[in-house]
mmCIF file of C-alpha atoms in Angstrom:
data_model
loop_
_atom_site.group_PDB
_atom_site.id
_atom_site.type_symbol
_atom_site.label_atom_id
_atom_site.label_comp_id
_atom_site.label_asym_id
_atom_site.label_seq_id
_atom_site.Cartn_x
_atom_site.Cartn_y
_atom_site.Cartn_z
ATOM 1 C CA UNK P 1 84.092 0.076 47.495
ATOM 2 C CA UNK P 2 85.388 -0.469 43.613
ATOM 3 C CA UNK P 3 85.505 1.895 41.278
ATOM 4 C CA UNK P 4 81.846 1.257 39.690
ATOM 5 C CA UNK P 5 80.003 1.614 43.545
ATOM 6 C CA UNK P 6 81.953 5.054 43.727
ATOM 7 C CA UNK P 7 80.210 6.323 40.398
ATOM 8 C CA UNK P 8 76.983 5.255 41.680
ATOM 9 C CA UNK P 9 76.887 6.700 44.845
ATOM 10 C CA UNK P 10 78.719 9.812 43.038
ATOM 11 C CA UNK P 11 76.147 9.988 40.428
ATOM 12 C CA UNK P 12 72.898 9.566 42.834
ATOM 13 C CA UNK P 13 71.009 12.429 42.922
ATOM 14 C CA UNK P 14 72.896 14.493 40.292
ATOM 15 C CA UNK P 15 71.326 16.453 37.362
ATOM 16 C CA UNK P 16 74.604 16.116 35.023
ATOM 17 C CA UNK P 17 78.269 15.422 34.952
ATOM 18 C CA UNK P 18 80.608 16.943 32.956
ATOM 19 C CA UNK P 19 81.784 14.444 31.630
ATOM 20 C CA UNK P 20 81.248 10.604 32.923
ATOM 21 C CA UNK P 21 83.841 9.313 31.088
ATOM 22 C CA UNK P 22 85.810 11.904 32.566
ATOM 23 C CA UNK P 23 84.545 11.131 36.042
ATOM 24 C CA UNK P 24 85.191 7.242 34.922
ATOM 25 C CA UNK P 25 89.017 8.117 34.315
ATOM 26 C CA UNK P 26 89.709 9.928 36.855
ATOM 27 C CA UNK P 27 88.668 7.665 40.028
ATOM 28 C CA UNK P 28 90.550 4.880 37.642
ATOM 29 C CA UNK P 29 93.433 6.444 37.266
ATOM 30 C CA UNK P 30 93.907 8.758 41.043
ATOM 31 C CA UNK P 31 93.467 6.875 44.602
ATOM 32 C CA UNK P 32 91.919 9.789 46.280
ATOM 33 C CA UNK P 33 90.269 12.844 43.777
ATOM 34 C CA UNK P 34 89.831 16.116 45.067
ATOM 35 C CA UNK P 35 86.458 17.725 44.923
ATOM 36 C CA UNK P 36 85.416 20.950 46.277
ATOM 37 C CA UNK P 37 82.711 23.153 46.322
ATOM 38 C CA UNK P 38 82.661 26.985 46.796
ATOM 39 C CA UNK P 39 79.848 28.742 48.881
ATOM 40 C CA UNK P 40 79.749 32.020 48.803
ATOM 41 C CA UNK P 41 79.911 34.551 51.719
ATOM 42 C CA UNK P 42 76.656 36.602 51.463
ATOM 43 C CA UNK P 43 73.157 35.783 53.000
ATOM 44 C CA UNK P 44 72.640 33.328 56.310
ATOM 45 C CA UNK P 45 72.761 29.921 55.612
ATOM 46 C CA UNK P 46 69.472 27.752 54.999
ATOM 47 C CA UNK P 47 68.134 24.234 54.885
ATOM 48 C CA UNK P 48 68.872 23.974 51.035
ATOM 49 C CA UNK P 49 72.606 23.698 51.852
ATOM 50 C CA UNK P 50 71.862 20.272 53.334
ATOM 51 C CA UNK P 51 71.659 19.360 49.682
ATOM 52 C CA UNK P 52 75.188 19.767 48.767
ATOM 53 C CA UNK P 53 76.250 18.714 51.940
ATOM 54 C CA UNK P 54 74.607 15.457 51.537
ATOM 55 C CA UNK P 55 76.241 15.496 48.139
ATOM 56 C CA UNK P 56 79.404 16.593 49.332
ATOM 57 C CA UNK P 57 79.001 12.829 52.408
ATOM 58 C CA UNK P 58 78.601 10.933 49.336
ATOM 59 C CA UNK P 59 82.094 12.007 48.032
ATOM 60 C CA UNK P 60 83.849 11.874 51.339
ATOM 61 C CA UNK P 61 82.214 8.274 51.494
ATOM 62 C CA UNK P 62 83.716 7.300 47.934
ATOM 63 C CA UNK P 63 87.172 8.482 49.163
ATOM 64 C CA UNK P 64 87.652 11.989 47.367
ATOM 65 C CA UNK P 65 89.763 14.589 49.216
ATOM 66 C CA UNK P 66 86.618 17.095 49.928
ATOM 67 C CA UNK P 67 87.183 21.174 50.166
ATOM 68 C CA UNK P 68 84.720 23.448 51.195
ATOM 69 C CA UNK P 69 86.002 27.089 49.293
ATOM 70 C CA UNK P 70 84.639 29.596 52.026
ATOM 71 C CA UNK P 71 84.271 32.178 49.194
ATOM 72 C CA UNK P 72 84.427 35.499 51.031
ATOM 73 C CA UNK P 73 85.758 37.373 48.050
ATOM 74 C CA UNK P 74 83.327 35.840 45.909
ATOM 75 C CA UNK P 75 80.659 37.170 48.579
ATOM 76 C CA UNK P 76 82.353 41.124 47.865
ATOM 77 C CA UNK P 77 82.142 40.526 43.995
ATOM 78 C CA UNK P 78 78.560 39.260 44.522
ATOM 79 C CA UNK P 79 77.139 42.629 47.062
ATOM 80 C CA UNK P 80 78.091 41.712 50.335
ATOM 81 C CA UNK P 81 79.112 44.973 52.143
ATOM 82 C CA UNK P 82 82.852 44.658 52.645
ATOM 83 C CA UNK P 83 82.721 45.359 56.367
ATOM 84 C CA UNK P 84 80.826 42.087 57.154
ATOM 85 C CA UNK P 85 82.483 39.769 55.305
ATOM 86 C CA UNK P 86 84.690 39.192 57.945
ATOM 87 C CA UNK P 87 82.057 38.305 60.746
ATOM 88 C CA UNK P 88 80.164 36.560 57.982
ATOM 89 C CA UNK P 89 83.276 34.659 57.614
ATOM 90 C CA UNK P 90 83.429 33.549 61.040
ATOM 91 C CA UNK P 91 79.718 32.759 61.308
ATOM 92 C CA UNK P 92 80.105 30.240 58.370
ATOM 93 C CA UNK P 93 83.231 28.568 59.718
ATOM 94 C CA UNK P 94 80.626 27.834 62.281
ATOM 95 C CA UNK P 95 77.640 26.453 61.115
ATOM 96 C CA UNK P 96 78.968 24.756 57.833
ATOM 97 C CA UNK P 97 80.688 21.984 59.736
ATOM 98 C CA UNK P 98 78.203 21.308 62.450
ATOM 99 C CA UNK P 99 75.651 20.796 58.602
ATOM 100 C CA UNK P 100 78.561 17.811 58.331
ATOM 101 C CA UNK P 101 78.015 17.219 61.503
ATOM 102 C CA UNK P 102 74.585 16.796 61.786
ATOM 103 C CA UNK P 103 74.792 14.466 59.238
ATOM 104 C CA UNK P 104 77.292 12.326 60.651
ATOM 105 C CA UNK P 105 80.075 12.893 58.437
ATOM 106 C CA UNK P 106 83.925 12.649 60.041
ATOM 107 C CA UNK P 107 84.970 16.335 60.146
ATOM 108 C CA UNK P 108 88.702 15.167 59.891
ATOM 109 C CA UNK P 109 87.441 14.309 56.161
ATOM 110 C CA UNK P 110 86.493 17.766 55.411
ATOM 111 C CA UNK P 111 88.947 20.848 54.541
ATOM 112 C CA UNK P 112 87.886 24.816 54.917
ATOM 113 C CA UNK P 113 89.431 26.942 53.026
ATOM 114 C CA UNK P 114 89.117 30.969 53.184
ATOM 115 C CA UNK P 115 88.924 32.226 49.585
ATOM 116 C CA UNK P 116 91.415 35.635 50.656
ATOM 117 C CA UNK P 117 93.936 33.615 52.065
ATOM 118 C CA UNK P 118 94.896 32.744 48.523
ATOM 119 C CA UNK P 119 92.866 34.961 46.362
ATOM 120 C CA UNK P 120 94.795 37.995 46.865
ATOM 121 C CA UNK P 121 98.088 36.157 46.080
ATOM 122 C CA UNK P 122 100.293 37.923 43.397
ATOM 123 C CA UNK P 123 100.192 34.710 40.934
ATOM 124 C CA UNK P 124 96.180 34.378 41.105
ATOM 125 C CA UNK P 125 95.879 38.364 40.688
ATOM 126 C CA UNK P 126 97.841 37.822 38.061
ATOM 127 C CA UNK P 127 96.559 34.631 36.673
ATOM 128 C CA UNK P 128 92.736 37.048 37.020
ATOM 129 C CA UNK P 129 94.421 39.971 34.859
ATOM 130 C CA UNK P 130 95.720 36.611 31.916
ATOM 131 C CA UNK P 131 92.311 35.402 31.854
ATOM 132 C CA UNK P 132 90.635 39.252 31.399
ATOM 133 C CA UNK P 133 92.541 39.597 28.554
ATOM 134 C CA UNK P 134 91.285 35.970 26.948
ATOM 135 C CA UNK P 135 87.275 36.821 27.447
ATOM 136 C CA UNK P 136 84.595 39.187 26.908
ATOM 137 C CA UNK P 137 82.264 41.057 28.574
ATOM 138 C CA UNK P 138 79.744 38.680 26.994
ATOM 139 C CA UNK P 139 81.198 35.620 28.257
ATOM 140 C CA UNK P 140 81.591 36.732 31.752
ATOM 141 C CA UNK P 141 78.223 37.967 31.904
ATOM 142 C CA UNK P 142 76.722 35.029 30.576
ATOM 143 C CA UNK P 143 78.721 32.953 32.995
ATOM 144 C CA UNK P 144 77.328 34.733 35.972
ATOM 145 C CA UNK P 145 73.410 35.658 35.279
ATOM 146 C CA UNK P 146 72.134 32.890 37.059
ATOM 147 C CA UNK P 147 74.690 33.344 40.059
ATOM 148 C CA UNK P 148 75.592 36.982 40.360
ATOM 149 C CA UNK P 149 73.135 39.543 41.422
ATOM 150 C CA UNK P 150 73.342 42.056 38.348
ATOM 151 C CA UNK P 151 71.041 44.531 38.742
ATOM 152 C CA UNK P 152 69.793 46.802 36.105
ATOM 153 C CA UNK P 153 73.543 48.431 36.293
ATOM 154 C CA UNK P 154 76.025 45.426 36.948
ATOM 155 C CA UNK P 155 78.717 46.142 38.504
ATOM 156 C CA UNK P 156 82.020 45.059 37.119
ATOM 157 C CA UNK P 157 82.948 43.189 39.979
ATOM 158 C CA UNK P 158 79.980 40.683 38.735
ATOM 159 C CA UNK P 159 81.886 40.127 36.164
ATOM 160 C CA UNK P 160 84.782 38.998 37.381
ATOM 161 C CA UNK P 161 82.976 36.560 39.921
ATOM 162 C CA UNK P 162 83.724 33.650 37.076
ATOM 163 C CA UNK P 163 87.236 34.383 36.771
ATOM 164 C CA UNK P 164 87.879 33.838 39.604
ATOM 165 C CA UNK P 165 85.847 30.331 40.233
ATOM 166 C CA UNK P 166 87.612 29.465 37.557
ATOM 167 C CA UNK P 167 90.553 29.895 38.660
ATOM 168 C CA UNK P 168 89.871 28.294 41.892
ATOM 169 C CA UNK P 169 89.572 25.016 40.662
ATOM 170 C CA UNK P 170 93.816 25.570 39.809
ATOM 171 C CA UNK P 171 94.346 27.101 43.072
ATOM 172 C CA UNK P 172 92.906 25.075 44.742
ATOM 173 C CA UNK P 173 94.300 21.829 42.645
ATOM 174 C CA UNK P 174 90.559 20.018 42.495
ATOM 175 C CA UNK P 175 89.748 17.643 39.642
ATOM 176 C CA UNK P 176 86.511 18.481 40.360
ATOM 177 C CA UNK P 177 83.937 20.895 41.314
ATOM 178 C CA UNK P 178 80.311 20.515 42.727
ATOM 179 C CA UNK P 179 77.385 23.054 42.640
ATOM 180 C CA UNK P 180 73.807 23.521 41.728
ATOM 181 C CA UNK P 181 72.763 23.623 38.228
ATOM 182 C CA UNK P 182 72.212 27.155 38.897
ATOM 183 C CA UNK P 183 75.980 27.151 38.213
ATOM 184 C CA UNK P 184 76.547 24.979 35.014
ATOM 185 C CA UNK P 185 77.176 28.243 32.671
ATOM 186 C CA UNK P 186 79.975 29.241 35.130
ATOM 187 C CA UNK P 187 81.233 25.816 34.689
ATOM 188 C CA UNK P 188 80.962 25.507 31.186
ATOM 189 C CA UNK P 189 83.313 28.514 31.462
ATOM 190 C CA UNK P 190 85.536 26.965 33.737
ATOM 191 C CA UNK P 191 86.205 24.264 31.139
ATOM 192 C CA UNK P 192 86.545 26.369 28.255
ATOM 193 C CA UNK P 193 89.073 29.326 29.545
ATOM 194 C CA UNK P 194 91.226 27.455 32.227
ATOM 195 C CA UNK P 195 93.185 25.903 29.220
ATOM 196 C CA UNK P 196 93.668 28.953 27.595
ATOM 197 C CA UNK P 197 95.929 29.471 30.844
ATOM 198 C CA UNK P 198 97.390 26.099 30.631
ATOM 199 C CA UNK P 199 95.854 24.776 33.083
ATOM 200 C CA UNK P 200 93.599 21.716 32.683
ATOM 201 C CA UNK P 201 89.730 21.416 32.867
ATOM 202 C CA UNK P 202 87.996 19.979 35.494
ATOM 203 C CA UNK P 203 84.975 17.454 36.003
ATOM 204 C CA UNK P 204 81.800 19.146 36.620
ATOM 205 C CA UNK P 205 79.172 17.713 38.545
ATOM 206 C CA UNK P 206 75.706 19.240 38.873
ATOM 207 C CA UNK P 207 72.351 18.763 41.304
ATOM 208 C CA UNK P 208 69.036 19.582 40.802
ATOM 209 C CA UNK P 209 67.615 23.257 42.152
ATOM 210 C CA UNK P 210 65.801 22.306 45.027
ATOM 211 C CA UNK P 211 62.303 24.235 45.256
ATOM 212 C CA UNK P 212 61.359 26.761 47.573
ATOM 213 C CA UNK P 213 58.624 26.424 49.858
ATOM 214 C CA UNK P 214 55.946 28.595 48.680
ATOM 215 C CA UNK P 215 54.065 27.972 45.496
ATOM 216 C CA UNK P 216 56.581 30.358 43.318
ATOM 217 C CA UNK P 217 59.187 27.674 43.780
ATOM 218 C CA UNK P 218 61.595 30.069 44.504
ATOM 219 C CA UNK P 219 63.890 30.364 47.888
ATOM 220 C CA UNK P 220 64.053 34.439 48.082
ATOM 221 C CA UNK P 221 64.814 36.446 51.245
ATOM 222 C CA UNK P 222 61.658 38.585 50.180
ATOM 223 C CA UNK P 223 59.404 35.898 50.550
ATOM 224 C CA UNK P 224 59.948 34.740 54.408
ATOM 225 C CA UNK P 225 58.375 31.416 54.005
ATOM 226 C CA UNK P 226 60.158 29.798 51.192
ATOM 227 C CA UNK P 227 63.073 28.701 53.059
ATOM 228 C CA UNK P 228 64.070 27.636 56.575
ATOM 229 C CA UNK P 229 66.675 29.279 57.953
ATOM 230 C CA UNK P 230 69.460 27.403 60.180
ATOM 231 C CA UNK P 231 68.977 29.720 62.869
ATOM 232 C CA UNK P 232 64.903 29.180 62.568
ATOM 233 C CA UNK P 233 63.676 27.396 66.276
ATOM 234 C CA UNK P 234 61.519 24.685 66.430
ATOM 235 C CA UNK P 235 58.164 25.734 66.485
ATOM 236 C CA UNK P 236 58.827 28.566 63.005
ATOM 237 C CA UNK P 237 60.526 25.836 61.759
ATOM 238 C CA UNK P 238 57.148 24.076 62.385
ATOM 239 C CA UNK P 239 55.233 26.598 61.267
ATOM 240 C CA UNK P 240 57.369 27.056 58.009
ATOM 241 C CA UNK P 241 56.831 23.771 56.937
ATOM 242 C CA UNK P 242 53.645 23.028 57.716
ATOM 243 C CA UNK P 243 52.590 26.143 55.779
ATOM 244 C CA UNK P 244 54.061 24.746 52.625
ATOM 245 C CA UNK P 245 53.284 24.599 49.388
ATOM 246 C CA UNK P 246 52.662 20.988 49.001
ATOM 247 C CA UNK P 247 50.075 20.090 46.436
ATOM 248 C CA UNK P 248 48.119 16.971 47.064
ATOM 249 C CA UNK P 249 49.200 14.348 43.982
ATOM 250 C CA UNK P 250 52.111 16.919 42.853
ATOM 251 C CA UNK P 251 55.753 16.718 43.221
ATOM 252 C CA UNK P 252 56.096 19.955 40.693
ATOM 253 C CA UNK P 253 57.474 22.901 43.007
ATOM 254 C CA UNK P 254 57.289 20.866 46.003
ATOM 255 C CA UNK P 255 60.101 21.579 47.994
ATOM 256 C CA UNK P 256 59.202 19.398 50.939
ATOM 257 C CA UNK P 257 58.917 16.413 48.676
ATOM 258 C CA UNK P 258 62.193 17.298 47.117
ATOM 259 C CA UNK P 259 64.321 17.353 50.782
ATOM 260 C CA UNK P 260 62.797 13.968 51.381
ATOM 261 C CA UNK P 261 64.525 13.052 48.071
ATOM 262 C CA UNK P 262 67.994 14.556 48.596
ATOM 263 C CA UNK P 263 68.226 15.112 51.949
ATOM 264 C CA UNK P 264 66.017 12.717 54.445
ATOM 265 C CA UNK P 265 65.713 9.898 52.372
ATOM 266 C CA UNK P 266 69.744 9.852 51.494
ATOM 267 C CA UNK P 267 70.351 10.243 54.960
ATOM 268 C CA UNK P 268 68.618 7.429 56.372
ATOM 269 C CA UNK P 269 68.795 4.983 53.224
ATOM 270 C CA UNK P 270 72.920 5.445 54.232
ATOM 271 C CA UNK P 271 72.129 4.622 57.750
ATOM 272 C CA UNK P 272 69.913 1.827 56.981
ATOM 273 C CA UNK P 273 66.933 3.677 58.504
ATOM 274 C CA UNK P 274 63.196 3.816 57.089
ATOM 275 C CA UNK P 275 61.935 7.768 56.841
ATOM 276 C CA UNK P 276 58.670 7.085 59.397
ATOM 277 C CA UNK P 277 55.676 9.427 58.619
ATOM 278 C CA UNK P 278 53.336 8.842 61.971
ATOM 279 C CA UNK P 279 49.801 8.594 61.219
ATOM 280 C CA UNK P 280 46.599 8.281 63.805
ATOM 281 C CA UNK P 281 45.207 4.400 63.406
ATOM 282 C CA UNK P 282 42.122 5.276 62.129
ATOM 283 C CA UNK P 283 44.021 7.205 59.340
ATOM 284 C CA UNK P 284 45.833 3.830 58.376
ATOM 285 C CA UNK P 285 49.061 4.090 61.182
ATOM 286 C CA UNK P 286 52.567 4.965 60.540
ATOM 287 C CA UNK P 287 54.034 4.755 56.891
ATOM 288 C CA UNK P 288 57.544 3.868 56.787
ATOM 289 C CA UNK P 289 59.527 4.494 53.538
ATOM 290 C CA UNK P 290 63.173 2.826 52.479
ATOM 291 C CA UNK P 291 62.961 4.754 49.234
ATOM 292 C CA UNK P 292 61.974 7.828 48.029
ATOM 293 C CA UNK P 293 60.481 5.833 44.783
ATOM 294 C CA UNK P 294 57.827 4.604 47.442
ATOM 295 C CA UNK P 295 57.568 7.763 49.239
ATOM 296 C CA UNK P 296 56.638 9.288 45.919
ATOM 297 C CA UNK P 297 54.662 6.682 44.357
ATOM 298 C CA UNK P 298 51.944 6.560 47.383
ATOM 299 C CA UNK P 299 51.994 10.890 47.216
ATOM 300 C CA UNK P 300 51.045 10.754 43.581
ATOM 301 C CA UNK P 301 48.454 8.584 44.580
ATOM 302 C CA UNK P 302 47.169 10.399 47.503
ATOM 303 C CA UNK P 303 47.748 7.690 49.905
ATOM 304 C CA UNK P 304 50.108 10.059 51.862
ATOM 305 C CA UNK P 305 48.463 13.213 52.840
ATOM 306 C CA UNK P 306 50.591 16.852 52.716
ATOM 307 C CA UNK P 307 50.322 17.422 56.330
ATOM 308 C CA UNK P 308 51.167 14.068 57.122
ATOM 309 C CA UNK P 309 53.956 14.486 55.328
ATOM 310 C CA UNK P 310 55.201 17.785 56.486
ATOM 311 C CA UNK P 311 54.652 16.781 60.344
ATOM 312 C CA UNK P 312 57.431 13.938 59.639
ATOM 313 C CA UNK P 313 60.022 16.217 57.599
ATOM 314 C CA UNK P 314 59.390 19.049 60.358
ATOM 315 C CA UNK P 315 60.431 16.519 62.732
ATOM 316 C CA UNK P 316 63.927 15.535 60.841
ATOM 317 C CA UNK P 317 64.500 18.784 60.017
ATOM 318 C CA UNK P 318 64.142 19.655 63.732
ATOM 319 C CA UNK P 319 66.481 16.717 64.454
ATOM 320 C CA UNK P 320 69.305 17.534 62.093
ATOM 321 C CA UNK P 321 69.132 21.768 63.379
ATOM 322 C CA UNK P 322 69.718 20.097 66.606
ATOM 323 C CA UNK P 323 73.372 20.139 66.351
ATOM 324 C CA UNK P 324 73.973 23.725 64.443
ATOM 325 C CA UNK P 325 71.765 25.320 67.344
ATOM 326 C CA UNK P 326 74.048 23.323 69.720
ATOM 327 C CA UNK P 327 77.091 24.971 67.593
ATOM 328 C CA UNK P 328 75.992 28.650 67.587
ATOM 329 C CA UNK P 329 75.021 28.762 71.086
ATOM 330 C CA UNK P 330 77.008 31.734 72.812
ATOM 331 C CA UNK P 331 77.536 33.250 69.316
ATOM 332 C CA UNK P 332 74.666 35.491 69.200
ATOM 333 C CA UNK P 333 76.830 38.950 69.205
ATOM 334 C CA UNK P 334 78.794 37.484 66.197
ATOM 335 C CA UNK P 335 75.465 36.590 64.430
ATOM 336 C CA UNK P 336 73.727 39.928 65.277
ATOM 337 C CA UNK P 337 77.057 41.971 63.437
ATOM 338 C CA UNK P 338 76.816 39.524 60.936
ATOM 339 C CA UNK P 339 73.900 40.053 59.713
ATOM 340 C CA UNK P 340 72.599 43.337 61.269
ATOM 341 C CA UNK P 341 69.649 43.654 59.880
ATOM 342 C CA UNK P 342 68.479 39.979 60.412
#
């Protein structure tokens, strides 16, 4: 793979880089880049983080180093009680390699990393206390209102949430850093304080928020039905999807459309698979899609019917929770003083 196919498998699916001529440089000028991403410690794991896994293939495919930051002081900053973090800990190092897994990545490609085994270091304390003095309270909170949960009364410990991904990207000696557009303020941070340290800035690369299921769009733990959770079995995973908002003619706050388009469709397109929505004969037969251009030309025109639709992705989605419910088998104590009140 030259240089050019890495950019375009890099860039697929993305919402913005920051910057492509940055991104251009760098995979000219370093054999293998390091990339990493940083989840956060706080509420169980759903389908959406197949997005970012699938993102996070692509880069192991176009030879980058790839680091997964298991952010468990990130999780304290952002309201996770300080007494699970440690089970929640354990419980991630679970089910976010069998998501590699279950999407056939080679798990030898992927590093873990546990944000406190460097975070509490005297240099990054200290390299958190530099920065303090460089921002304001404006820039921090500005940084994390899309990310951090702030309340009516934010704590200070929001606050320091983009510090400290900020300072990961040093620590953890990336060139660049992955997340959801949720995150681009943080990143635009990031880029303008780490130099004030004299440290460098990184590339920033950005995907799409994928939809909830229900028609607010939103994933929320107060709606149950706008997200599928990894530990969800078949049939509510059924049940989940098939009760989806999914428009007839609309791909606007679709969420099953949009894991066709970063998740299923990616998946098989890199496996040289069609995505196979079975239909009765009399209905026309089985539709069988290479692209998601197709997919979503012959939905805008109502030649592919919602529940058509969400029968096939229940089925992948089925498929690809086949491997995480193989992984957390036998951990059902951890998961119940994990998340206690699940």
């Amino acid at each position: 793979m030259n240089v050019q196919e890495k950019l375009e498998l890099i860039k697929r699916n993305t919402q913005e880089i920051i910057t492509e001529e940055e991104l251009k440089n760098l995979f000219e000028t370093k054999k293998q880049p390091v990339i990493y991403l940083g989840t956060a410690i706080t509420s169980t794991p759903h389908i959406g983080y197949f997005v970012w896994v699938k993102k996070m293939c692509d880069f192991m495919k176009a030879g980058c180093k790839v680091i997964v930051l298991l952010a468990d002081i990130h999780g304290a900053l952002d309201n996770c009680p300080w007494e699970l973090l440690e089970k929640r800990y354990d419980y991630y190092k679970i089910v976010i390699p069998a998501l590699f897994e279950s999407l056939g990545a080679d798990l030898k490609k992927l590093e873990l990393v546990k944000g406190s085994d460097y975070q509490l270091s005297k240099e990054y304390v200290f390299d958190v206390l530099r920065m303090s003095t460089m921002v304001s309270v404006a820039d921090c909170t500005k940084a994390a209102s899309e990310v951090v949960k702030m309340g009516e009364s934010p704590k200070l410990s929001g606050l320091l949430y983009p510090i400290f991904q900020a300072l990961d990207e040093e620590y953890l000696k990336a060139d660049m850093q992955f997340g959801g557009n949720d995150q681009r303020k943080i990143f635009v941070f990031d880029r303008e304080n780490l130099p004030k340290l004299g440290y460098k800035a990184r590339v920033e690369v950005l995907s799409p928020l994928v939809p909830g299921l229900t028609a607010s769009g939103k994933m929320s733990s107060s709606e149950a039905g706008s997200k599928v959770d990894l530990l969800d079995d078949e049939p509510t995973v059924n049940k989940k999807i098939g009760d989806a908002f999914c428009e007839p003619g609309k791909i606007e706050k679709n969420g099953v459309l949009a894991f066709v388009k970063y998740v299923v469709i990616p998946h098989k397109e890199d496996n040289d698979l069609s995505f196979v929505v079975e239909r009765p004969e009399k209905f026309g037969g089985d539709l069988a899609y290479k692209s998601y251009v197709e997919l979503e030309r012959d939905y805008v025109a109502e030649k592919l019917h919602p529940q058509d639709l969400k029968k096939a992705v229940a089925k992948e989605v089925n498929v690809l929770l086949g491997t995480i419910r193989k992984r957390v088998k036998g951990h059902e104590k951890l998961i119940m003083e994990a998340y206690p009140d699940r």
